[in-house]
Amino acid sequence: MLPKEERQAIIDLINREVVPAIGCTEPIAVALCAARATELLGCEPEKVEVLLSANVLKNAMGVGIPGTGGMIGLPIAVALGSLIGKSAYKLEVLRDATPEAVERGKQFIAQERISIGLKENITEKLYIEIAVSAADKRAVAIIAGGHTTFVYEEADGKVLVDGRQPAAGEAAATDDVPLTLRKVYDFAMTTPLEELRFILEAKRLNKAAAEASLQGSYGHTLGRTLRGERQRMVVGDTVLSRVLSYTAAACDARMAGAMIPVMSNSGSGNQGITATLPVVVYAEEVVATEEQTIRALILSHLTVIYIKQSLGRLSALCGCVVAATGSSCGITYLMGGHYEEISFAVKNMIANLTGMICDGAKPSCALKLASGVSTAVLSAMLAMEHRCVTSVEGIIDDDVDRSIRNLTRIGRDGMNETDKLILNIMTSK
């Protein structure tokens, strides 16, 4: 068992990174920044100037905004953040949205009060700068590095907060607790159960989101489609099909802008969904004990946090690759696997899905989550047969932690030009 002080540091880390969110976290983070800037201003802004990193812009272009009746994209998120957002709600900043507020938001947009552009010459991939003004008053708020991390606040020329660093990296919010896969595993397996029980809230929230989605019609309805009669003839009524259906359904609702909270991971609701629901559904299918379910969920979520420490919050690499790697670890444990088998599952995941691009948050993310989750189950099955991709194959190393670093180097550094090309294609259509 890890020392109590170290266990508490990891628990605090999980509680910072696994939090409730309503809506896609990039436009919601922009709404949060707008809300804070407006609070600093002290009145309704007449003008809102928004400057964003390319990755934030990419992830905010094609996703539904909660509480807006299906409206998509940044303008309504900025308007609602400015009009009714409360920064104390963090990633649930728009939970007070009403039809009346949406109508005010539409007028706000029609009056051309909002300008949105790219922030030039920055290193941060997660960067949001919002300046608001009214009459002779002006305020500025900046989020960088993490979706709720305010690094700068200014009101009427007076600097209130300035935590900016010249070359701040996105991993800074999570690298204060050094992790390895072995430490992740030991923590999940040996920490007293009462210290871990909080993770069941992720199960409750994300399962409720999936079940609500299955009763509705959200996005591309992939989750519900997988439960149809014709589809069951193809994929069957199996553990795998139910894992896919639940995971895709929660994503369907979230990407469509449903006012349904999910438990996020490392600033992404889709990552939280993917780290949670495959483990939950598999645990229920095999009638796992509560202790097994809790430990599997902790293993899954903490694996995701660990990988994101070196990958960063946003990249050209689809986050479902990372999150599905976590769920593969949880499922392998529920299959009876130990550290060796879990390390095999990680290597199998990295060998398969590395390179899947992120082309923004949108309804079709459900397809990517389904791809990642199906690979997670296959990787776990192979791992339990003591089969894994070896170091003579591609980017896999004998050491699992180095294999993870190979994945994150590709996503963080190697795919930068890919990221620029993706954004260019998206903004040129």
PDB file of C-alpha atoms in Angstrom, residues 73-271:
ATOM      1  CA  GLY A  73     -20.878  26.623 -31.748  1.00  0.00           C
ATOM      2  CA  LEU A  74     -19.169  29.441 -29.920  1.00  0.00           C
ATOM      3  CA  PRO A  75     -21.347  32.548 -30.360  1.00  0.00           C
ATOM      4  CA  ILE A  76     -24.244  31.273 -28.266  1.00  0.00           C
ATOM      5  CA  ALA A  77     -21.839  29.832 -25.676  1.00  0.00           C
ATOM      6  CA  VAL A  78     -20.134  33.224 -25.365  1.00  0.00           C
ATOM      7  CA  ALA A  79     -23.446  35.078 -25.238  1.00  0.00           C
ATOM      8  CA  LEU A  80     -24.935  32.854 -22.539  1.00  0.00           C
ATOM      9  CA  GLY A  81     -21.712  32.890 -20.531  1.00  0.00           C
ATOM     10  CA  SER A  82     -21.828  36.683 -20.612  1.00  0.00           C
ATOM     11  CA  LEU A  83     -25.524  36.941 -19.785  1.00  0.00           C
ATOM     12  CA  ILE A  84     -26.334  34.190 -17.271  1.00  0.00           C
ATOM     13  CA  GLY A  85     -23.114  32.240 -16.641  1.00  0.00           C
ATOM     14  CA  LYS A  86     -21.754  31.833 -13.127  1.00  0.00           C
ATOM     15  CA  SER A  87     -18.039  31.071 -12.858  1.00  0.00           C
ATOM     16  CA  ALA A  88     -18.582  29.332  -9.501  1.00  0.00           C
ATOM     17  CA  TYR A  89     -20.361  26.549 -11.408  1.00  0.00           C
ATOM     18  CA  LYS A  90     -17.132  25.827 -13.350  1.00  0.00           C
ATOM     19  CA  LEU A  91     -17.889  23.324 -16.149  1.00  0.00           C
ATOM     20  CA  GLU A  92     -21.590  23.511 -15.314  1.00  0.00           C
ATOM     21  CA  VAL A  93     -21.474  27.266 -15.965  1.00  0.00           C
ATOM     22  CA  LEU A  94     -24.599  27.239 -18.165  1.00  0.00           C
ATOM     23  CA  ARG A  95     -26.820  25.147 -15.935  1.00  0.00           C
ATOM     24  CA  ASP A  96     -29.145  28.134 -15.306  1.00  0.00           C
ATOM     25  CA  ALA A  97     -29.865  28.583 -19.033  1.00  0.00           C
ATOM     26  CA  THR A  98     -33.562  29.106 -19.848  1.00  0.00           C
ATOM     27  CA  PRO A  99     -35.449  29.631 -23.121  1.00  0.00           C
ATOM     28  CA  GLU A 100     -35.668  33.329 -22.221  1.00  0.00           C
ATOM     29  CA  ALA A 101     -31.899  33.496 -21.750  1.00  0.00           C
ATOM     30  CA  VAL A 102     -31.370  31.810 -25.116  1.00  0.00           C
ATOM     31  CA  GLU A 103     -33.557  34.434 -26.802  1.00  0.00           C
ATOM     32  CA  ARG A 104     -31.497  37.167 -25.131  1.00  0.00           C
ATOM     33  CA  GLY A 105     -28.386  35.351 -26.337  1.00  0.00           C
ATOM     34  CA  LYS A 106     -29.664  35.338 -29.924  1.00  0.00           C
ATOM     35  CA  GLN A 107     -30.253  39.086 -29.723  1.00  0.00           C
ATOM     36  CA  PHE A 108     -26.771  39.536 -28.246  1.00  0.00           C
ATOM     37  CA  ILE A 109     -25.333  37.753 -31.297  1.00  0.00           C
ATOM     38  CA  ALA A 110     -27.553  39.627 -33.777  1.00  0.00           C
ATOM     39  CA  GLN A 111     -26.323  42.931 -32.348  1.00  0.00           C
ATOM     40  CA  GLU A 112     -22.781  41.868 -33.330  1.00  0.00           C
ATOM     41  CA  ARG A 113     -21.445  42.310 -29.838  1.00  0.00           C
ATOM     42  CA  ILE A 114     -19.140  39.280 -30.122  1.00  0.00           C
ATOM     43  CA  SER A 115     -15.881  38.952 -32.054  1.00  0.00           C
ATOM     44  CA  ILE A 116     -13.968  35.652 -32.175  1.00  0.00           C
ATOM     45  CA  GLY A 117     -10.443  35.106 -33.479  1.00  0.00           C
ATOM     46  CA  LEU A 118      -7.254  33.072 -33.166  1.00  0.00           C
ATOM     47  CA  LYS A 119      -4.656  34.061 -30.577  1.00  0.00           C
ATOM     48  CA  GLU A 120      -1.330  34.333 -32.361  1.00  0.00           C
ATOM     49  CA  ASN A 121       2.156  33.455 -31.083  1.00  0.00           C
ATOM     50  CA  ILE A 122       1.213  31.260 -28.133  1.00  0.00           C
ATOM     51  CA  THR A 123       2.553  27.863 -27.126  1.00  0.00           C
ATOM     52  CA  GLU A 124      -0.477  26.745 -25.119  1.00  0.00           C
ATOM     53  CA  LYS A 125      -2.904  24.453 -26.922  1.00  0.00           C
ATOM     54  CA  LEU A 126      -5.628  25.282 -24.417  1.00  0.00           C
ATOM     55  CA  TYR A 127      -5.891  29.058 -24.302  1.00  0.00           C
ATOM     56  CA  ILE A 128      -8.962  31.311 -23.921  1.00  0.00           C
ATOM     57  CA  GLU A 129      -8.720  35.093 -23.616  1.00  0.00           C
ATOM     58  CA  ILE A 130     -11.842  37.210 -23.264  1.00  0.00           C
ATOM     59  CA  ALA A 131     -12.013  40.988 -22.957  1.00  0.00           C
ATOM     60  CA  VAL A 132     -15.388  42.566 -22.182  1.00  0.00           C
ATOM     61  CA  SER A 133     -16.292  46.234 -22.169  1.00  0.00           C
ATOM     62  CA  ALA A 134     -19.196  48.567 -21.405  1.00  0.00           C
ATOM     63  CA  ALA A 135     -18.997  52.358 -21.612  1.00  0.00           C
ATOM     64  CA  ASP A 136     -15.617  53.218 -20.066  1.00  0.00           C
ATOM     65  CA  LYS A 137     -15.256  49.921 -18.152  1.00  0.00           C
ATOM     66  CA  ARG A 138     -13.148  46.958 -19.329  1.00  0.00           C
ATOM     67  CA  ALA A 139     -12.226  43.560 -17.902  1.00  0.00           C
ATOM     68  CA  VAL A 140     -10.116  40.623 -19.077  1.00  0.00           C
ATOM     69  CA  ALA A 141     -10.060  36.949 -18.083  1.00  0.00           C
ATOM     70  CA  ILE A 142      -7.685  34.283 -19.426  1.00  0.00           C
ATOM     71  CA  ILE A 143      -7.915  30.515 -19.045  1.00  0.00           C
ATOM     72  CA  ALA A 144      -4.843  28.463 -19.988  1.00  0.00           C
ATOM     73  CA  GLY A 145      -3.492  24.978 -19.368  1.00  0.00           C
ATOM     74  CA  GLY A 146      -6.711  23.599 -17.860  1.00  0.00           C
ATOM     75  CA  HIS A 147     -10.370  24.124 -18.725  1.00  0.00           C
ATOM     76  CA  THR A 148     -11.083  25.905 -15.432  1.00  0.00           C
ATOM     77  CA  THR A 149      -7.630  27.364 -14.749  1.00  0.00           C
ATOM     78  CA  PHE A 150      -7.771  31.149 -14.681  1.00  0.00           C
ATOM     79  CA  VAL A 151      -4.236  32.473 -15.127  1.00  0.00           C
ATOM     80  CA  TYR A 152      -5.059  36.174 -15.586  1.00  0.00           C
ATOM     81  CA  GLU A 153      -7.763  38.547 -14.401  1.00  0.00           C
ATOM     82  CA  GLU A 154      -7.933  42.292 -14.908  1.00  0.00           C
ATOM     83  CA  ALA A 155     -10.591  44.905 -14.136  1.00  0.00           C
ATOM     84  CA  ASP A 156     -10.417  48.544 -15.212  1.00  0.00           C
ATOM     85  CA  GLY A 157      -6.671  48.367 -15.773  1.00  0.00           C
ATOM     86  CA  LYS A 158      -5.956  46.749 -12.406  1.00  0.00           C
ATOM     87  CA  VAL A 159      -4.352  43.294 -12.563  1.00  0.00           C
ATOM     88  CA  LEU A 160      -6.013  41.031  -9.997  1.00  0.00           C
ATOM     89  CA  VAL A 161      -4.454  37.676 -10.949  1.00  0.00           C
ATOM     90  CA  ASP A 162      -1.393  36.959 -13.097  1.00  0.00           C
ATOM     91  CA  GLY A 163      -0.194  33.377 -13.118  1.00  0.00           C
ATOM     92  CA  ARG A 164       0.930  33.330 -16.728  1.00  0.00           C
ATOM     93  CA  GLN A 165       4.209  31.681 -17.663  1.00  0.00           C
ATOM     94  CA  PRO A 166       6.017  32.320 -20.961  1.00  0.00           C
ATOM     95  CA  ALA A 167       5.954  28.719 -22.159  1.00  0.00           C
ATOM     96  CA  ALA A 168       3.381  27.040 -19.962  1.00  0.00           C
ATOM     97  CA  GLY A 169       2.548  23.502 -21.030  1.00  0.00           C
ATOM     98  CA  GLU A 170      -0.877  21.953 -20.835  1.00  0.00           C
ATOM     99  CA  ALA A 171       0.365  19.114 -18.629  1.00  0.00           C
ATOM    100  CA  ALA A 172       1.237  21.500 -15.793  1.00  0.00           C
ATOM    101  CA  ALA A 173      -2.108  21.008 -14.048  1.00  0.00           C
ATOM    102  CA  THR A 174      -1.555  17.287 -13.547  1.00  0.00           C
ATOM    103  CA  ASP A 175       2.202  16.733 -13.353  1.00  0.00           C
ATOM    104  CA  ASP A 176       2.505  17.629  -9.680  1.00  0.00           C
ATOM    105  CA  VAL A 177       1.855  13.966  -8.801  1.00  0.00           C
ATOM    106  CA  PRO A 178       4.417  11.749 -10.593  1.00  0.00           C
ATOM    107  CA  LEU A 179       2.847   8.517 -11.818  1.00  0.00           C
ATOM    108  CA  THR A 180       3.843   5.308 -13.538  1.00  0.00           C
ATOM    109  CA  LEU A 181       1.534   2.532 -14.665  1.00  0.00           C
ATOM    110  CA  ARG A 182       2.810   0.412 -11.783  1.00  0.00           C
ATOM    111  CA  LYS A 183       1.956   3.152  -9.273  1.00  0.00           C
ATOM    112  CA  VAL A 184      -1.473   3.590 -10.870  1.00  0.00           C
ATOM    113  CA  TYR A 185      -2.102  -0.150 -10.526  1.00  0.00           C
ATOM    114  CA  ASP A 186      -0.814  -0.369  -6.938  1.00  0.00           C
ATOM    115  CA  PHE A 187      -2.908   2.611  -5.888  1.00  0.00           C
ATOM    116  CA  ALA A 188      -6.069   1.171  -7.452  1.00  0.00           C
ATOM    117  CA  MET A 189      -5.547  -2.272  -5.975  1.00  0.00           C
ATOM    118  CA  THR A 190      -4.355  -1.501  -2.433  1.00  0.00           C
ATOM    119  CA  THR A 191      -5.897   1.786  -1.305  1.00  0.00           C
ATOM    120  CA  PRO A 192      -8.583   1.267   1.366  1.00  0.00           C
ATOM    121  CA  LEU A 193     -11.959   1.049  -0.326  1.00  0.00           C
ATOM    122  CA  GLU A 194     -13.546   3.868   1.653  1.00  0.00           C
ATOM    123  CA  GLU A 195     -10.963   6.274   0.238  1.00  0.00           C
ATOM    124  CA  LEU A 196     -12.040   5.362  -3.314  1.00  0.00           C
ATOM    125  CA  ARG A 197     -15.812   5.154  -3.023  1.00  0.00           C
ATOM    126  CA  PHE A 198     -16.245   8.670  -4.465  1.00  0.00           C
ATOM    127  CA  ILE A 199     -15.611   7.278  -7.972  1.00  0.00           C
ATOM    128  CA  LEU A 200     -19.085   5.682  -7.929  1.00  0.00           C
ATOM    129  CA  GLU A 201     -20.473   9.141  -8.713  1.00  0.00           C
ATOM    130  CA  ALA A 202     -18.880   8.771 -12.168  1.00  0.00           C
ATOM    131  CA  LYS A 203     -20.803   5.526 -12.601  1.00  0.00           C
ATOM    132  CA  ARG A 204     -24.069   7.153 -11.521  1.00  0.00           C
ATOM    133  CA  LEU A 205     -23.777  10.249 -13.690  1.00  0.00           C
ATOM    134  CA  ASN A 206     -22.501   8.628 -16.868  1.00  0.00           C
ATOM    135  CA  LYS A 207     -24.865   5.668 -16.730  1.00  0.00           C
ATOM    136  CA  ALA A 208     -27.799   8.046 -16.209  1.00  0.00           C
ATOM    137  CA  ALA A 209     -26.636  10.080 -19.221  1.00  0.00           C
ATOM    138  CA  ALA A 210     -26.524   6.961 -21.397  1.00  0.00           C
ATOM    139  CA  GLU A 211     -29.952   5.779 -20.296  1.00  0.00           C
ATOM    140  CA  ALA A 212     -31.494   9.209 -20.873  1.00  0.00           C
ATOM    141  CA  SER A 213     -29.962   9.272 -24.348  1.00  0.00           C
ATOM    142  CA  LEU A 214     -31.316   5.828 -25.194  1.00  0.00           C
ATOM    143  CA  GLN A 215     -34.814   7.164 -24.503  1.00  0.00           C
ATOM    144  CA  GLY A 216     -34.350  10.184 -26.751  1.00  0.00           C
ATOM    145  CA  SER A 217     -33.026  11.132 -30.168  1.00  0.00           C
ATOM    146  CA  TYR A 218     -29.648  12.818 -29.923  1.00  0.00           C
ATOM    147  CA  GLY A 219     -26.933  13.388 -32.501  1.00  0.00           C
ATOM    148  CA  HIS A 220     -26.495  10.435 -34.833  1.00  0.00           C
ATOM    149  CA  THR A 221     -28.284   8.146 -32.313  1.00  0.00           C
ATOM    150  CA  LEU A 222     -25.492   5.576 -32.595  1.00  0.00           C
ATOM    151  CA  GLY A 223     -26.140   4.215 -29.104  1.00  0.00           C
ATOM    152  CA  ARG A 224     -29.834   3.660 -29.766  1.00  0.00           C
ATOM    153  CA  THR A 225     -29.186   2.364 -33.286  1.00  0.00           C
ATOM    154  CA  LEU A 226     -26.968  -0.399 -31.898  1.00  0.00           C
ATOM    155  CA  ARG A 227     -29.984  -1.679 -29.948  1.00  0.00           C
ATOM    156  CA  GLY A 228     -32.216  -1.932 -33.014  1.00  0.00           C
ATOM    157  CA  GLU A 229     -33.425  -5.277 -34.357  1.00  0.00           C
ATOM    158  CA  ARG A 230     -31.493  -5.040 -37.618  1.00  0.00           C
ATOM    159  CA  GLN A 231     -28.312  -4.050 -35.806  1.00  0.00           C
ATOM    160  CA  ARG A 232     -28.627  -6.870 -33.280  1.00  0.00           C
ATOM    161  CA  MET A 233     -28.610  -9.277 -36.202  1.00  0.00           C
ATOM    162  CA  VAL A 234     -25.145  -7.937 -37.065  1.00  0.00           C
ATOM    163  CA  VAL A 235     -23.506  -7.295 -33.682  1.00  0.00           C
ATOM    164  CA  GLY A 236     -25.680  -9.548 -31.530  1.00  0.00           C
ATOM    165  CA  ASP A 237     -26.948  -8.919 -28.016  1.00  0.00           C
ATOM    166  CA  THR A 238     -23.610  -9.333 -26.274  1.00  0.00           C
ATOM    167  CA  VAL A 239     -21.518  -7.710 -23.584  1.00  0.00           C
ATOM    168  CA  LEU A 240     -19.576  -5.918 -26.318  1.00  0.00           C
ATOM    169  CA  SER A 241     -22.692  -4.585 -28.045  1.00  0.00           C
ATOM    170  CA  ARG A 242     -24.026  -3.269 -24.734  1.00  0.00           C
ATOM    171  CA  VAL A 243     -20.680  -1.651 -23.923  1.00  0.00           C
ATOM    172  CA  LEU A 244     -20.722   0.057 -27.325  1.00  0.00           C
ATOM    173  CA  SER A 245     -24.352   1.112 -27.043  1.00  0.00           C
ATOM    174  CA  TYR A 246     -24.065   2.718 -23.614  1.00  0.00           C
ATOM    175  CA  THR A 247     -20.803   4.506 -24.374  1.00  0.00           C
ATOM    176  CA  ALA A 248     -21.995   5.838 -27.733  1.00  0.00           C
ATOM    177  CA  ALA A 249     -25.377   6.865 -26.290  1.00  0.00           C
ATOM    178  CA  ALA A 250     -23.849   9.076 -23.594  1.00  0.00           C
ATOM    179  CA  CYS A 251     -21.676  10.702 -26.248  1.00  0.00           C
ATOM    180  CA  ASP A 252     -24.687  11.180 -28.563  1.00  0.00           C
ATOM    181  CA  ALA A 253     -26.462  13.225 -25.895  1.00  0.00           C
ATOM    182  CA  ARG A 254     -23.430  15.213 -24.857  1.00  0.00           C
ATOM    183  CA  MET A 255     -22.356  16.204 -28.357  1.00  0.00           C
ATOM    184  CA  ALA A 256     -25.933  17.181 -29.233  1.00  0.00           C
ATOM    185  CA  GLY A 257     -25.943  19.678 -26.362  1.00  0.00           C
ATOM    186  CA  ALA A 258     -28.335  17.860 -24.040  1.00  0.00           C
ATOM    187  CA  MET A 259     -28.662  19.460 -20.594  1.00  0.00           C
ATOM    188  CA  ILE A 260     -27.381  16.241 -19.045  1.00  0.00           C
ATOM    189  CA  PRO A 261     -24.307  16.253 -16.780  1.00  0.00           C
ATOM    190  CA  VAL A 262     -21.539  13.705 -17.279  1.00  0.00           C
ATOM    191  CA  MET A 263     -18.426  12.996 -15.258  1.00  0.00           C
ATOM    192  CA  SER A 264     -15.441  14.220 -17.230  1.00  0.00           C
ATOM    193  CA  ASN A 265     -11.792  13.199 -17.092  1.00  0.00           C
ATOM    194  CA  SER A 266      -8.873  15.578 -17.691  1.00  0.00           C
ATOM    195  CA  GLY A 267     -11.179  18.243 -19.046  1.00  0.00           C
ATOM    196  CA  SER A 268     -13.133  16.044 -21.454  1.00  0.00           C
ATOM    197  CA  GLY A 269     -16.612  14.644 -21.006  1.00  0.00           C
ATOM    198  CA  ASN A 270     -16.068  12.104 -23.767  1.00  0.00           C
ATOM    199  CA  GLN A 271     -12.922  10.897 -22.019  1.00  0.00           C
TER     200      GLN A 271
END
